[in-house]
Coordinates of C-alpha atoms and ligand atoms in Angstrom, one line a residue:
X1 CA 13.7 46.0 -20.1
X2 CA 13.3 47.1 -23.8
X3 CA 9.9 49.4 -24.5
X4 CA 7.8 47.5 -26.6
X5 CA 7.7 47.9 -29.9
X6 CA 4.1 48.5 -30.5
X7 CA 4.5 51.5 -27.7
X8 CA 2.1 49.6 -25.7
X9 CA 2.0 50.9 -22.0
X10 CA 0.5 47.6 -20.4
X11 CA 3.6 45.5 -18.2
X12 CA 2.1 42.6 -19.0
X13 CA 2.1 43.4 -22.9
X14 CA 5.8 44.5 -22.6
X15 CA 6.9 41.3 -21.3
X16 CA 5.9 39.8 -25.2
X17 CA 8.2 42.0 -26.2
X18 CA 10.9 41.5 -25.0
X19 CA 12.9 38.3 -25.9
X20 CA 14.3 37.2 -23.0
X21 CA 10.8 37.7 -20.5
X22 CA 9.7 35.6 -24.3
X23 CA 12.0 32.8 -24.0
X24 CA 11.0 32.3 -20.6
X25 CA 7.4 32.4 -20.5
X26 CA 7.8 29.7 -23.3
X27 CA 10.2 27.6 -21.3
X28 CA 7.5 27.8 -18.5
X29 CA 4.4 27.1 -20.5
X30 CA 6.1 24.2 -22.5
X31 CA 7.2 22.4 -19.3
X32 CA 3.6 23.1 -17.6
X33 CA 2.6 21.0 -20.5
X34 CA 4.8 18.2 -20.4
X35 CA 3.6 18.1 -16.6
X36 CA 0.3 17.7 -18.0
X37 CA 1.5 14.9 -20.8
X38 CA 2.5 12.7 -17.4
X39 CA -0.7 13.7 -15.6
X40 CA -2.8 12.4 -18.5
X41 CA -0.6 9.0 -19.0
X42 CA -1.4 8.2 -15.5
X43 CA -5.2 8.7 -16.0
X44 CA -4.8 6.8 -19.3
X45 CA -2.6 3.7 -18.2
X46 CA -5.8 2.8 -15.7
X47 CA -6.7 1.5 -18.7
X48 CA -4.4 -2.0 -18.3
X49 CA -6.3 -2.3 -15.1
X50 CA -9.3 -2.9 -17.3
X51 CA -12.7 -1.3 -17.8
X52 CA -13.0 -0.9 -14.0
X53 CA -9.6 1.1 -13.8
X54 CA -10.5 3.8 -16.7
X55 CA -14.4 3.7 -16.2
X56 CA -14.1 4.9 -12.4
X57 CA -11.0 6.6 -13.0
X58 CA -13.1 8.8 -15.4
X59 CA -16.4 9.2 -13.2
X60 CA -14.0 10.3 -10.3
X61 CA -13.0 13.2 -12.9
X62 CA -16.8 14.3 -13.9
X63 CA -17.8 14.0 -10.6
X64 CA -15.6 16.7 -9.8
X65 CA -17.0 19.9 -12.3
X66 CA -14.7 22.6 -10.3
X67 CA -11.7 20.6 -10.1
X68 CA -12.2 19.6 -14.6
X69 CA -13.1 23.0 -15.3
X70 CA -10.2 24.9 -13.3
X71 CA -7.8 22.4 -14.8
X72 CA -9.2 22.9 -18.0
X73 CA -8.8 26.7 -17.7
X74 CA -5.3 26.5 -16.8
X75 CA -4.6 24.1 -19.9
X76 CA -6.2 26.6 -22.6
X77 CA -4.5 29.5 -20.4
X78 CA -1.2 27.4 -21.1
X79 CA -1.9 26.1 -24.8
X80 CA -2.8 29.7 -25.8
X81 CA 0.6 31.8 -24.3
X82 CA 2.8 28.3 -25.9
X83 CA 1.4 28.7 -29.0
X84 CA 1.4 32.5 -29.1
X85 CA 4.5 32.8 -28.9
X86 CA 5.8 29.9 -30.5
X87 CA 4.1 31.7 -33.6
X88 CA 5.7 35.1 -32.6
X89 CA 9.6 33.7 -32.2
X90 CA 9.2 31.5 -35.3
X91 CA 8.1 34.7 -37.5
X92 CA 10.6 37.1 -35.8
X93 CA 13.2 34.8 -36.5
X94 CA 12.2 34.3 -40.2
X95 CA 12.0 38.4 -40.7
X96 CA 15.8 38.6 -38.7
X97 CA 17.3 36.9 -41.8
X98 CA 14.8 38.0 -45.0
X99 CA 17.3 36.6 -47.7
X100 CA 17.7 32.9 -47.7
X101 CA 20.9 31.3 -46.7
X102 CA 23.3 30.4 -49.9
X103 CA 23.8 26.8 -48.0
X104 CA 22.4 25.7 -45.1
X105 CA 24.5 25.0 -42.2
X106 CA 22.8 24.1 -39.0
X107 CA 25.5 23.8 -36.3
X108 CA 24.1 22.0 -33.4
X109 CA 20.8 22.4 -35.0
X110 CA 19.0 19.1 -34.9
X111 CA 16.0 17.3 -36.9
X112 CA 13.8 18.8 -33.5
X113 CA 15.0 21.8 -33.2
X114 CA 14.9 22.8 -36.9
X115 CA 11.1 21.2 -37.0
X116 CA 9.8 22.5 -33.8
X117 CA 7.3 25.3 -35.8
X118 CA 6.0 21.8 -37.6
X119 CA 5.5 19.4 -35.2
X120 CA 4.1 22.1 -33.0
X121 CA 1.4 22.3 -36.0
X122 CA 0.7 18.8 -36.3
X123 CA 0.3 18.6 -32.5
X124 CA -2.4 21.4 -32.2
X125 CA -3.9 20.0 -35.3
X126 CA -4.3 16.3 -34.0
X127 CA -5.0 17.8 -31.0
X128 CA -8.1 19.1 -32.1
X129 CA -9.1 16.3 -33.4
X130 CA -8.4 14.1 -30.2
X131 CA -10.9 16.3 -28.2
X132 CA -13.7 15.9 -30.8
X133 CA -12.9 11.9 -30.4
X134 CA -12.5 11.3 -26.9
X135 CA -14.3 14.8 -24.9
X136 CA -16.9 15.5 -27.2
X137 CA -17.0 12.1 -28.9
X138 CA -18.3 12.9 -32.3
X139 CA -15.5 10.8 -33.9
X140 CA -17.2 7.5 -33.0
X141 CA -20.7 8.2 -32.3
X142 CA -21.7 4.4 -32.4
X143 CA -19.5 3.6 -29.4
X144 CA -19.0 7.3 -27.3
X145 CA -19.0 6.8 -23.2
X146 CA -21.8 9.8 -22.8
X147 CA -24.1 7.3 -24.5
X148 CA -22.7 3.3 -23.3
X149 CA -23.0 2.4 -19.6
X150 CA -20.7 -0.6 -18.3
X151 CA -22.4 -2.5 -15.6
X152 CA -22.0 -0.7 -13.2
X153 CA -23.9 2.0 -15.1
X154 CA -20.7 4.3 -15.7
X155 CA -19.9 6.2 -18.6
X156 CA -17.9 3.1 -20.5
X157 CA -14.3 5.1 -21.5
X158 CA -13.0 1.2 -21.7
X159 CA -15.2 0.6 -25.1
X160 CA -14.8 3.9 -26.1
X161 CA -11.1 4.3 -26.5
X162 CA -10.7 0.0 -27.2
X163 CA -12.8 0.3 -29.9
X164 CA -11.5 3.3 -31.6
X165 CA -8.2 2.1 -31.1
X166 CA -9.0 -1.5 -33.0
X167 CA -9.7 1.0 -36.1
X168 CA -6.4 0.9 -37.9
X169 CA -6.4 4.7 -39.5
X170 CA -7.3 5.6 -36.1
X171 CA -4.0 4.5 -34.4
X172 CA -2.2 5.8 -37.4
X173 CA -3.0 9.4 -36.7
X174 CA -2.4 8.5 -32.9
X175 CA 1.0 7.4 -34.1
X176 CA 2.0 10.0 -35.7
X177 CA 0.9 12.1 -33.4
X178 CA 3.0 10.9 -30.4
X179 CA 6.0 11.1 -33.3
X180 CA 5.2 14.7 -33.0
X181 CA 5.3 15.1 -29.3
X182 CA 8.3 13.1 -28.8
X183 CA 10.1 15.2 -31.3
X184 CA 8.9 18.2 -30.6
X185 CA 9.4 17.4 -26.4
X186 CA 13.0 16.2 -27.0
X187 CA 14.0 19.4 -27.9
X188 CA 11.6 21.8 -26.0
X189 CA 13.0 20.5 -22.8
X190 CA 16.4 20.5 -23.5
X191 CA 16.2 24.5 -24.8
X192 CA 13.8 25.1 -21.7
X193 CA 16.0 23.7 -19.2
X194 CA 18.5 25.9 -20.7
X195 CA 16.4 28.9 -20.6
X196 CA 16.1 28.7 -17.3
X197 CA 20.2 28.7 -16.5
X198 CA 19.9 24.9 -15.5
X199 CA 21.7 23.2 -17.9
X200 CA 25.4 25.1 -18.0
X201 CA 28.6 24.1 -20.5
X202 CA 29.4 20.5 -18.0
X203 CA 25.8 19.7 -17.4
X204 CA 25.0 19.8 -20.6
X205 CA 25.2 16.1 -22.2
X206 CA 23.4 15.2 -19.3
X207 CA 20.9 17.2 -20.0
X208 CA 20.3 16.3 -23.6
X209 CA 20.1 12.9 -22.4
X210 CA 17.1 13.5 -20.0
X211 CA 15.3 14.9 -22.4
X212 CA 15.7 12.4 -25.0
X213 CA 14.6 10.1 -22.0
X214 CA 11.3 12.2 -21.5
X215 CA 10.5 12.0 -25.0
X216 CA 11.1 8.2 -25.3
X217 CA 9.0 7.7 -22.5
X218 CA 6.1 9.5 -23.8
X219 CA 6.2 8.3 -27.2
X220 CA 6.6 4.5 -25.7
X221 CA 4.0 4.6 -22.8
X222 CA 1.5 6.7 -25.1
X223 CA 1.7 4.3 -28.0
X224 CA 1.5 1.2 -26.3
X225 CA -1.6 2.2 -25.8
X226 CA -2.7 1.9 -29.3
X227 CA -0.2 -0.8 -30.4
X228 CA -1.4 -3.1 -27.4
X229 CA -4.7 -2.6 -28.6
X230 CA -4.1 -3.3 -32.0
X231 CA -2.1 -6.3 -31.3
X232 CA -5.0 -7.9 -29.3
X233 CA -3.4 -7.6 -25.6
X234 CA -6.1 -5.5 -24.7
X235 CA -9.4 -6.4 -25.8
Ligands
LIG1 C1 -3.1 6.9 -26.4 C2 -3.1 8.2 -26.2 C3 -4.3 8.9 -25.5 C4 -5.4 8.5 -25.0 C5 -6.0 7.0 -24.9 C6 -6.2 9.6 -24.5 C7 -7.4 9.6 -23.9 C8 -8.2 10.7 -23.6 C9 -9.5 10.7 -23.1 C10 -10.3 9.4 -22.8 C11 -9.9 11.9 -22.9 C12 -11.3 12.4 -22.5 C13 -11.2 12.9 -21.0 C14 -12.6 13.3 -20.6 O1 -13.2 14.2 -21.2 O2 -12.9 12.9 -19.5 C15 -8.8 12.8 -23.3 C16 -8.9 14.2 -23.3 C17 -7.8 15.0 -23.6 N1 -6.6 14.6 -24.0 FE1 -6.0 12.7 -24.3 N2 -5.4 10.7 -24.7 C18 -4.2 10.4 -25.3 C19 -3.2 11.2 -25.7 C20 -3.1 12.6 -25.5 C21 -2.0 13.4 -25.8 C22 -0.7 12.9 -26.3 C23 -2.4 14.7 -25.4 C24 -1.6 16.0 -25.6 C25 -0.7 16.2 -26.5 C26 -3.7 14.6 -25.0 C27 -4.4 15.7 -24.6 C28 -5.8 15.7 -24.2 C29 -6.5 16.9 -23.8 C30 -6.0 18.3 -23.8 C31 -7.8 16.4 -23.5 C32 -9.0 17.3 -23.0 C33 -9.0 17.3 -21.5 C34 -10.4 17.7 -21.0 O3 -11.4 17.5 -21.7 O4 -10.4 18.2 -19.9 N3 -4.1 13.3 -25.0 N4 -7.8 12.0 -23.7

Protein backbone atom coordinates (compact mmCIF):
# COMPACT_ATOMS: atom_id res chain seq x y z
CA UNK A 1 0.00 0.00 0.00
CA UNK A 2 1.24 3.62 -0.79
CA UNK A 3 2.15 5.72 2.57
CA UNK A 4 -0.20 8.41 2.74
CA UNK A 5 0.49 11.51 1.64
CA UNK A 6 -0.25 13.60 4.55
CA UNK A 7 2.43 11.11 6.52
CA UNK A 8 -0.42 10.15 8.67
CA UNK A 9 0.32 6.92 10.73
CA UNK A 10 -3.40 5.95 11.34
CA UNK A 11 -4.43 2.50 8.97
CA UNK A 12 -7.56 3.63 8.75
CA UNK A 13 -6.45 7.22 7.44
CA UNK A 14 -4.14 5.45 4.91
CA UNK A 15 -6.77 3.57 3.29
CA UNK A 16 -8.10 7.47 1.96
CA UNK A 17 -5.16 7.55 0.47
CA UNK A 18 -4.74 5.23 -1.48
CA UNK A 19 -6.78 5.04 -4.69
CA UNK A 20 -7.62 1.70 -5.05
CA UNK A 21 -8.65 0.97 -0.96
CA UNK A 22 -10.71 4.77 -2.43
CA UNK A 23 -12.38 3.30 -5.31
CA UNK A 24 -13.60 0.62 -3.21
CA UNK A 25 -14.83 2.04 -0.15
CA UNK A 26 -16.96 4.25 -2.68
CA UNK A 27 -18.14 1.29 -4.63
CA UNK A 28 -19.28 -0.08 -1.22
CA UNK A 29 -20.89 2.93 0.29
CA UNK A 30 -22.70 3.86 -3.03
CA UNK A 31 -24.26 0.32 -3.35
CA UNK A 32 -25.14 0.42 0.57
CA UNK A 33 -27.19 3.29 -0.61
CA UNK A 34 -28.91 2.05 -3.40
CA UNK A 35 -29.82 -0.91 -0.89
CA UNK A 36 -31.32 1.73 1.07
CA UNK A 37 -33.13 3.64 -2.11
CA UNK A 38 -35.13 0.00 -2.38
CA UNK A 39 -35.65 -0.26 1.42
CA UNK A 40 -37.32 3.21 1.46
CA UNK A 41 -39.57 2.46 -1.85
CA UNK A 42 -40.93 -0.43 -0.07
CA UNK A 43 -41.92 1.71 3.05
CA UNK A 44 -43.12 4.33 0.64
CA UNK A 45 -45.28 2.20 -1.89
CA UNK A 46 -47.53 1.26 1.39
CA UNK A 47 -48.83 4.24 0.35
CA UNK A 48 -51.19 2.66 -2.67
CA UNK A 49 -52.48 0.53 0.10
CA UNK A 50 -54.00 3.74 1.50
CA UNK A 51 -53.73 5.78 4.58
CA UNK A 52 -53.91 2.45 6.65
CA UNK A 53 -50.81 0.97 4.70
CA UNK A 54 -48.26 4.17 5.24
CA UNK A 55 -49.94 5.36 8.68
CA UNK A 56 -49.14 1.88 10.42
CA UNK A 57 -46.34 1.25 8.27
CA UNK A 58 -44.81 4.42 9.86
CA UNK A 59 -45.89 3.87 13.71
CA UNK A 60 -44.30 0.32 13.26
CA UNK A 61 -41.02 2.43 12.48
CA UNK A 62 -41.32 5.02 15.60
CA UNK A 63 -42.27 2.48 17.74
CA UNK A 64 -39.06 1.00 17.27
CA UNK A 65 -36.39 4.05 18.60
CA UNK A 66 -33.21 1.50 18.57
CA UNK A 67 -34.01 -0.09 15.36
CA UNK A 68 -34.63 4.07 13.52
CA UNK A 69 -31.71 5.33 15.32
CA UNK A 70 -29.11 2.44 14.54
CA UNK A 71 -30.39 2.62 10.94
CA UNK A 72 -30.06 6.11 10.92
CA UNK A 73 -26.50 5.94 12.19
CA UNK A 74 -25.38 3.65 9.58
CA UNK A 75 -27.08 6.00 6.84
CA UNK A 76 -25.09 9.30 7.99
CA UNK A 77 -21.99 6.80 8.53
CA UNK A 78 -22.60 5.89 4.81
CA UNK A 79 -23.70 9.45 3.26
CA UNK A 80 -20.59 10.95 4.99
CA UNK A 81 -17.56 8.31 3.69
CA UNK A 82 -19.76 8.63 -0.18
CA UNK A 83 -19.60 12.02 -0.11
CA UNK A 84 -16.17 12.33 1.25
CA UNK A 85 -14.69 10.88 -1.13
CA UNK A 86 -16.74 11.58 -3.97
CA UNK A 87 -15.38 15.24 -3.12
CA UNK A 88 -11.72 13.86 -2.74
CA UNK A 89 -11.67 11.77 -6.33
CA UNK A 90 -13.45 14.62 -8.14
CA UNK A 91 -10.67 17.24 -6.92
CA UNK A 92 -7.73 14.83 -7.34
CA UNK A 93 -8.80 14.25 -10.67
CA UNK A 94 -9.23 17.99 -11.57
CA UNK A 95 -5.50 18.81 -10.08
CA UNK A 96 -4.11 15.37 -12.23
CA UNK A 97 -4.77 17.47 -15.42
CA UNK A 98 -4.35 21.45 -14.33
CA UNK A 99 -4.43 22.76 -17.99
CA UNK A 100 -7.69 22.37 -19.75
CA UNK A 101 -8.08 20.02 -22.57
CA UNK A 102 -7.66 21.77 -26.20
CA UNK A 103 -11.07 19.58 -27.23
CA UNK A 104 -12.84 17.52 -25.26
CA UNK A 105 -13.00 13.94 -26.05
CA UNK A 106 -14.84 11.64 -23.77
CA UNK A 107 -14.39 8.12 -25.00
CA UNK A 108 -16.84 6.00 -23.29
CA UNK A 109 -17.54 8.82 -21.11
CA UNK A 110 -21.23 9.28 -20.84
CA UNK A 111 -23.85 12.20 -19.84
CA UNK A 112 -23.65 10.18 -16.08
CA UNK A 113 -20.45 9.62 -15.79
CA UNK A 114 -19.21 13.04 -16.89
CA UNK A 115 -22.06 14.59 -14.32
CA UNK A 116 -21.70 12.35 -11.45
CA UNK A 117 -19.88 15.47 -9.14
CA UNK A 118 -23.41 17.33 -10.19
CA UNK A 119 -26.01 15.22 -9.61
CA UNK A 120 -24.29 14.07 -6.53
CA UNK A 121 -24.81 17.85 -5.50
CA UNK A 122 -28.24 18.23 -6.40
CA UNK A 123 -28.99 14.92 -4.59
CA UNK A 124 -27.41 15.97 -1.10
CA UNK A 125 -29.00 19.40 -1.71
CA UNK A 126 -32.71 18.14 -2.25
CA UNK A 127 -31.90 15.74 0.14
CA UNK A 128 -31.73 18.15 2.67
CA UNK A 129 -34.58 19.58 1.95
CA UNK A 130 -36.68 16.20 1.87
CA UNK A 131 -35.78 15.64 5.59
CA UNK A 132 -36.83 19.13 6.65
CA UNK A 133 -40.35 18.09 4.62
CA UNK A 134 -41.05 14.78 5.51
CA UNK A 135 -38.77 13.94 9.23
CA UNK A 136 -38.79 17.14 10.69
CA UNK A 137 -41.85 18.51 8.73
CA UNK A 138 -41.25 22.23 8.67
CA UNK A 139 -41.97 22.34 4.96
CA UNK A 140 -45.71 22.03 5.39
CA UNK A 141 -46.39 22.87 8.88
CA UNK A 142 -50.35 23.13 8.21
CA UNK A 143 -50.54 19.39 7.31
CA UNK A 144 -47.11 17.55 9.22
CA UNK A 145 -48.06 13.83 10.69
CA UNK A 146 -46.37 14.85 14.31
CA UNK A 147 -49.41 17.23 14.59
CA UNK A 148 -52.66 15.29 12.41
CA UNK A 149 -53.99 11.96 13.83
CA UNK A 150 -55.99 9.60 11.35
CA UNK A 151 -58.68 7.73 13.10
CA UNK A 152 -57.15 5.57 14.50
CA UNK A 153 -55.12 8.29 16.32
CA UNK A 154 -51.78 7.62 14.30
CA UNK A 155 -49.43 10.06 13.16
CA UNK A 156 -51.31 10.67 9.56
CA UNK A 157 -48.03 10.21 6.89
CA UNK A 158 -51.14 9.58 4.24
CA UNK A 159 -52.15 13.51 4.48
CA UNK A 160 -48.85 14.50 5.00
CA UNK A 161 -47.07 13.31 1.83
CA UNK A 162 -50.82 13.47 -0.40
CA UNK A 163 -51.05 16.82 0.30
CA UNK A 164 -47.57 18.02 -0.30
CA UNK A 165 -47.52 16.16 -3.25
CA UNK A 166 -50.90 17.94 -4.80
CA UNK A 167 -48.58 21.20 -4.55
CA UNK A 168 -47.26 21.45 -8.04
CA UNK A 169 -43.61 23.13 -7.25
CA UNK A 170 -43.39 20.52 -4.79
CA UNK A 171 -43.39 17.46 -7.18
CA UNK A 172 -41.25 19.55 -9.42
CA UNK A 173 -38.28 19.50 -7.08
CA UNK A 174 -39.30 15.73 -6.34
CA UNK A 175 -38.90 15.28 -10.10
CA UNK A 176 -35.97 16.53 -10.61
CA UNK A 177 -34.66 15.06 -7.95
CA UNK A 178 -35.25 11.40 -8.89
CA UNK A 179 -33.68 12.78 -12.49
CA UNK A 180 -30.66 13.03 -10.31
CA UNK A 181 -30.69 9.67 -8.72
CA UNK A 182 -31.43 7.82 -11.76
CA UNK A 183 -28.57 9.53 -13.42
CA UNK A 184 -26.30 9.62 -11.01
CA UNK A 185 -27.30 5.50 -9.95
CA UNK A 186 -26.99 4.46 -13.68
CA UNK A 187 -23.56 5.06 -13.65
CA UNK A 188 -22.52 4.53 -9.99
CA UNK A 189 -23.54 0.98 -10.30
CA UNK A 190 -22.16 0.17 -13.36
CA UNK A 191 -18.43 1.68 -12.23
CA UNK A 192 -19.11 -0.08 -8.77
CA UNK A 193 -19.76 -3.33 -10.08
CA UNK A 194 -16.67 -2.91 -11.88
CA UNK A 195 -14.67 -1.87 -8.97
CA UNK A 196 -15.38 -4.82 -7.47
CA UNK A 197 -13.87 -7.18 -10.47
CA UNK A 198 -17.62 -8.29 -11.34
CA UNK A 199 -18.21 -6.93 -14.45
CA UNK A 200 -15.14 -8.28 -16.86
CA UNK A 201 -14.54 -7.47 -20.84
CA UNK A 202 -17.81 -10.27 -21.86
CA UNK A 203 -20.01 -9.35 -18.96
CA UNK A 204 -19.84 -6.17 -19.60
CA UNK A 205 -23.04 -5.07 -21.82
CA UNK A 206 -24.85 -7.01 -19.45
CA UNK A 207 -23.88 -5.10 -16.92
CA UNK A 208 -24.49 -1.68 -18.28
CA UNK A 209 -27.86 -2.92 -18.91
CA UNK A 210 -28.69 -3.79 -15.21
CA UNK A 211 -27.84 -0.74 -14.19
CA UNK A 212 -29.66 1.26 -16.58
CA UNK A 213 -32.60 -1.16 -15.27
CA UNK A 214 -31.89 -0.10 -11.51
CA UNK A 215 -32.04 3.40 -12.42
CA UNK A 216 -35.29 3.18 -14.49
CA UNK A 217 -36.77 1.48 -11.79
CA UNK A 218 -36.13 3.98 -9.28
CA UNK A 219 -36.80 6.97 -11.12
CA UNK A 220 -40.38 5.17 -12.31
CA UNK A 221 -41.52 3.68 -8.93
CA UNK A 222 -40.26 6.89 -7.04
CA UNK A 223 -42.10 9.32 -9.29
CA UNK A 224 -45.20 7.61 -9.57
CA UNK A 225 -45.50 8.53 -6.53
CA UNK A 226 -45.84 12.21 -7.13
CA UNK A 227 -47.23 11.86 -10.70
CA UNK A 228 -50.11 9.59 -9.31
CA UNK A 229 -50.79 12.08 -6.90
CA UNK A 230 -50.88 14.81 -9.05
CA UNK A 231 -52.90 13.12 -11.60
CA UNK A 232 -55.68 12.40 -8.98
CA UNK A 233 -55.20 8.48 -8.66
CA UNK A 234 -54.35 8.96 -5.26
CA UNK A 235 -56.34 11.21 -3.30
C1 LIG B 1 -41.65 10.07 -3.71
C2 LIG B 1 -40.52 9.93 -3.09
C3 LIG B 1 -40.33 9.85 -1.58
C4 LIG B 1 -41.25 9.85 -0.57
C5 LIG B 1 -42.77 9.90 -0.64
C6 LIG B 1 -40.50 9.78 0.67
C7 LIG B 1 -41.07 9.76 1.93
C8 LIG B 1 -40.37 9.90 3.11
C9 LIG B 1 -40.97 10.03 4.42
C10 LIG B 1 -42.47 10.03 4.71
C11 LIG B 1 -39.96 10.15 5.31
C12 LIG B 1 -40.09 10.34 6.84
C13 LIG B 1 -39.78 9.05 7.52
C14 LIG B 1 -39.88 9.21 9.00
O1 LIG B 1 -39.30 10.12 9.57
O2 LIG B 1 -40.56 8.36 9.58
C15 LIG B 1 -38.71 10.09 4.58
C16 LIG B 1 -37.46 10.17 5.13
C17 LIG B 1 -36.29 10.04 4.44
N1 LIG B 1 -36.15 9.87 3.09
FE1 LIG B 1 -37.64 9.77 1.77
N2 LIG B 1 -39.17 9.73 0.38
C18 LIG B 1 -39.01 9.77 -0.98
C19 LIG B 1 -37.82 9.73 -1.69
C20 LIG B 1 -36.57 9.61 -1.12
C21 LIG B 1 -35.33 9.46 -1.85
C22 LIG B 1 -35.21 9.38 -3.38
C23 LIG B 1 -34.33 9.42 -0.92
C24 LIG B 1 -32.84 9.29 -1.13
C25 LIG B 1 -32.19 9.81 -2.15
C26 LIG B 1 -34.93 9.54 0.38
C27 LIG B 1 -34.24 9.56 1.55
C28 LIG B 1 -34.81 9.75 2.80
C29 LIG B 1 -34.04 9.83 4.02
C30 LIG B 1 -32.53 9.75 4.16
C31 LIG B 1 -34.97 10.03 5.06
C32 LIG B 1 -34.69 10.20 6.54
C33 LIG B 1 -34.85 8.85 7.19
C34 LIG B 1 -34.99 8.99 8.67
O3 LIG B 1 -35.46 10.02 9.16
O4 LIG B 1 -34.66 8.04 9.34
N3 LIG B 1 -36.30 9.64 0.21
N4 LIG B 1 -39.01 9.94 3.24
Amino acid sequence: MAPASNGCTCSCLKVFANPVAKKMLMAITGIGLVAFLFVHLIGNLSLYAGPGGINAYGQTLHSLPPVVWAFRAGLILLLVVHIWLGIKVTLENQAARPTPYAQRTYLKVTLASRTMIWTGAIIGVILVYHILHFTVQMICPETAANTLKDTLGRPDVYTMVVSSFRKIGISLVYLVWMGAVALHVSHGVHSSLQTMGLAGEQTLPLWTRLALCVAAFVFIAYTSIPATILAGIVK
